Tab-separated table of C-alpha atoms in Angstrom:
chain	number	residue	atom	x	y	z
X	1	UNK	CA	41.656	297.765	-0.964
X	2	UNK	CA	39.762	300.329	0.955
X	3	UNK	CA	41.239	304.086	0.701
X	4	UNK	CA	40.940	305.846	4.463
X	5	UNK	CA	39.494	309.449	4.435
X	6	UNK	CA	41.156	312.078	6.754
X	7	UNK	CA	38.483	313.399	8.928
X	8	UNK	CA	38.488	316.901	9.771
X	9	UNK	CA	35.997	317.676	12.371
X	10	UNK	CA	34.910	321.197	12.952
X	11	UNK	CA	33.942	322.511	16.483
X	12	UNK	CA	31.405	324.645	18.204
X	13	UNK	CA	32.022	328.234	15.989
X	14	UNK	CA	35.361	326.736	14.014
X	15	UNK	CA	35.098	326.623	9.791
X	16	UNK	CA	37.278	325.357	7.675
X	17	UNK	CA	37.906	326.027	3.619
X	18	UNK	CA	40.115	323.575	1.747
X	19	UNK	CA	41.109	323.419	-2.157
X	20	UNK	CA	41.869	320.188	-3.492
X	21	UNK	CA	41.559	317.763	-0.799
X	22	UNK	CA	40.663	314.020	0.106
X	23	UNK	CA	39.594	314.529	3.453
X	24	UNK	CA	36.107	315.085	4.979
X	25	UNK	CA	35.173	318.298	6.804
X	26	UNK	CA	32.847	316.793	9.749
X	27	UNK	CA	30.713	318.453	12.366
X	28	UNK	CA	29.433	315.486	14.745
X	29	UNK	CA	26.557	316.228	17.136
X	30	UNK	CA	24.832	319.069	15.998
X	31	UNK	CA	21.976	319.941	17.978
X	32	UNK	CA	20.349	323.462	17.750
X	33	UNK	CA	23.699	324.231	15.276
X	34	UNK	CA	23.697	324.671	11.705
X	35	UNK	CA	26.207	323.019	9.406
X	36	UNK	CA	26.833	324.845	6.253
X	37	UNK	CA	28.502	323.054	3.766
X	38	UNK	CA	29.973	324.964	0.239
X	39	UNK	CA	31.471	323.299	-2.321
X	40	UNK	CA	32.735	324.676	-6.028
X	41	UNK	CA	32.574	321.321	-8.153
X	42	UNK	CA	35.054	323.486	-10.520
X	43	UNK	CA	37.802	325.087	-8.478
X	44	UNK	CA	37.280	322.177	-6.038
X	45	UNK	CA	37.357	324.458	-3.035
X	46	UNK	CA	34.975	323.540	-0.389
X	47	UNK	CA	34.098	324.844	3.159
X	48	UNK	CA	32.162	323.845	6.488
X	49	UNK	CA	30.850	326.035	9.343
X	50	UNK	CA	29.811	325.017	12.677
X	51	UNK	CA	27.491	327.891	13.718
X	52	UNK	CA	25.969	328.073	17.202
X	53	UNK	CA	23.656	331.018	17.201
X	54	UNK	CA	21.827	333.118	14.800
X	55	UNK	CA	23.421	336.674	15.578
X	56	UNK	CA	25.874	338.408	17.850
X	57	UNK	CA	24.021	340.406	19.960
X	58	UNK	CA	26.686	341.603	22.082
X	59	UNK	CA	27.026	345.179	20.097
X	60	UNK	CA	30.698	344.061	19.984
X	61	UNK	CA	32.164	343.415	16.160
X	62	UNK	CA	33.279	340.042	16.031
X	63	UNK	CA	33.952	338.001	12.979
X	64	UNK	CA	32.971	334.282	13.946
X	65	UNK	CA	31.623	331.378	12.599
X	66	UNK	CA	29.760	331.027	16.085
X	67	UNK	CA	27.150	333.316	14.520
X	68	UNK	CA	25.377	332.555	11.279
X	69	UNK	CA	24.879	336.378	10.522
X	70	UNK	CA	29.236	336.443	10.251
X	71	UNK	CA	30.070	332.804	9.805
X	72	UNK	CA	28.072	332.620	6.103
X	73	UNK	CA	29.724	335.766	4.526
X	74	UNK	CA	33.053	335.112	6.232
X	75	UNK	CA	33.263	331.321	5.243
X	76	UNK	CA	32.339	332.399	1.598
X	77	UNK	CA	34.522	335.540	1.481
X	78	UNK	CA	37.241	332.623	2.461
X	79	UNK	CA	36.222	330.383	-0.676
X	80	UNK	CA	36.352	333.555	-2.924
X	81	UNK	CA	39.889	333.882	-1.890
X	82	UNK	CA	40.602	329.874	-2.427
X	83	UNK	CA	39.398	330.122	-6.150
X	84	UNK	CA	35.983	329.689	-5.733
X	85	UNK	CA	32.804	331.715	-7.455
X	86	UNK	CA	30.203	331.722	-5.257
X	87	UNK	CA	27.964	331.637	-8.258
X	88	UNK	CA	28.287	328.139	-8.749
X	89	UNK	CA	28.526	327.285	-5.315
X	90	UNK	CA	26.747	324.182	-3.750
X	91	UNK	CA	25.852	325.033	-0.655
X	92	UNK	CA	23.937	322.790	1.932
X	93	UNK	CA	22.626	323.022	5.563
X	94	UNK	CA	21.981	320.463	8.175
X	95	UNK	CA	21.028	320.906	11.860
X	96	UNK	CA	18.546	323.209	13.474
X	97	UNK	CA	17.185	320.402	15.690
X	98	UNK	CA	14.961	321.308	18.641
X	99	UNK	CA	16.531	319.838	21.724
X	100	UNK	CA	15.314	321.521	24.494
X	101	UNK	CA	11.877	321.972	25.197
X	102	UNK	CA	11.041	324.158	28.148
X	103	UNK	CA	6.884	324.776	28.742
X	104	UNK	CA	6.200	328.005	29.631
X	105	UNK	CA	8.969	329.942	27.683
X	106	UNK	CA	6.860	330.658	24.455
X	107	UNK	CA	9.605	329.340	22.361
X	108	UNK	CA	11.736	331.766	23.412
X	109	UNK	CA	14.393	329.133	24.016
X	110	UNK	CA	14.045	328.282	20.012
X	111	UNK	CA	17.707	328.661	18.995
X	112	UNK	CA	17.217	326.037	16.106
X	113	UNK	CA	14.339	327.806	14.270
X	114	UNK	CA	15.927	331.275	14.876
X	115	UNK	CA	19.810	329.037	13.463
X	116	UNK	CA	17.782	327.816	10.916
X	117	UNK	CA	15.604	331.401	9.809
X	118	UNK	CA	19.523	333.233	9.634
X	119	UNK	CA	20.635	330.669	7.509
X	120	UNK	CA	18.261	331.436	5.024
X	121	UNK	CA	18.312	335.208	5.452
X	122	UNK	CA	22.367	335.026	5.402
X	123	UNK	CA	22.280	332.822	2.438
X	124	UNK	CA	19.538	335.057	0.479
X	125	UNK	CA	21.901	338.161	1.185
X	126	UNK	CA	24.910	336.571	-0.152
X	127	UNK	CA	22.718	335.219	-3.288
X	128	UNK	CA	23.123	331.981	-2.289
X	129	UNK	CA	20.318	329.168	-2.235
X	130	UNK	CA	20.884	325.572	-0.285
X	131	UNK	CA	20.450	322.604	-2.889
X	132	UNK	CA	19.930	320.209	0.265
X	133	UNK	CA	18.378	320.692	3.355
X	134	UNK	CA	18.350	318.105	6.848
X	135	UNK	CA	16.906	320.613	9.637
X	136	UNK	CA	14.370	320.494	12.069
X	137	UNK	CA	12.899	317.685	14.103
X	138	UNK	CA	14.383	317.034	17.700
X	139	UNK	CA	17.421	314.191	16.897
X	140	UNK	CA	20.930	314.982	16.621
X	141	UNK	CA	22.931	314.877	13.303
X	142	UNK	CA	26.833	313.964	12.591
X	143	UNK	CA	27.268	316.110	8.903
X	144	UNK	CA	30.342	315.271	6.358
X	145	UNK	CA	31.485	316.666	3.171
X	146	UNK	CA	33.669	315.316	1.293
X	147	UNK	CA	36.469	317.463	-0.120
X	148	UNK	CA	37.287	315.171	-2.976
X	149	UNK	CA	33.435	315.097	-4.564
X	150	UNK	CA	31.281	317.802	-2.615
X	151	UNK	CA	29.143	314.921	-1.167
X	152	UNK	CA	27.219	315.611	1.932
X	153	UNK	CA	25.994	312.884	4.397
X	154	UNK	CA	24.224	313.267	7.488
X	155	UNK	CA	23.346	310.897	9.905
X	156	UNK	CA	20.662	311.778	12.065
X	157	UNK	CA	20.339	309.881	15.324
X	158	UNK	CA	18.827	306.438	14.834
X	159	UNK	CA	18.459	306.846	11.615
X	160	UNK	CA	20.031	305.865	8.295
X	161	UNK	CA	22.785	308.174	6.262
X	162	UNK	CA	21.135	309.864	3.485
X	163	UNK	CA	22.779	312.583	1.030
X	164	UNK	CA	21.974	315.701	0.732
């Protein structure tokens, strides 16, 4: 008898923290985007963002998860309140893929390697390291983690599921 996991799936800029739950956060399709993934093995609180683009550079405050340089500290700020100590956090990222490749531009077009650079610095602020990494490389990923374990899967496109 096979047990049926809810799936949760997190949009363009959405996040979503949960405390003791069965279901699996999900981000499907990420491109340039960067899936963070937290999980507290102890309080059992764990988190996805969906994060689109390394920084807001409208001058304009927003908190978002659309931007790595607000989505990290916000979606971990929202696991502190949940129970969770970011100390022993698991956190892992997925995404970052170049999809667009325009000659001429320099790179300038780069959104994954600039996701994927924020990520790091964000992570490094908030004294947080990633355990896994799946980022890079030009396919598209689907990303779960499951509430119930902290288990993340990608699936990168034509390829097998591996854990991070």
């Amino acid at each position: 008898m096979s047990t049926t996991v809810e799936t949760i799936v997190i949009g363009l800029g959405e996040w979503a923290v949960r405390k003791n739950d069965s279901a699996a956060l999900t981000c499907v399709g990420l491109g340039s985007c960067i899936a963070l993934c937290a999980y507290d093995p102890v309080s059992k609180v764990g988190g996805m963002a969906h994060m689109v683009l390394p920084s807001n550079e409208s001058g304009t405050k927003i908190a978002s998860a659309k931007y790595v340089d607000t989505g990290i500290p916000m979606l971990l700020e929202e696991m502190k309140k949940k129970g969770a100590l970011i100390s022993r956090t698991v956190v892992k990222i997925a995404g970052g893929a170049q999809m667009l490749s325009v000659p001429g531009l320099n790179g300038r077009l780069n959104v994954a390697d600039r996701n994927i650079a924020a990520t790091k610095t964000a992570l490094a602020q908030a004294g947080v390291s990633a355990t896994g990494t799946e980022v890079g490389g030009n396919s598209g990923r689907t990303v779960q983690l499951f509430l119930d374990t902290g288990r993340v899967t990608v699936r990168a496109t034509g390829k097998e599921t591996c854990e991070l």
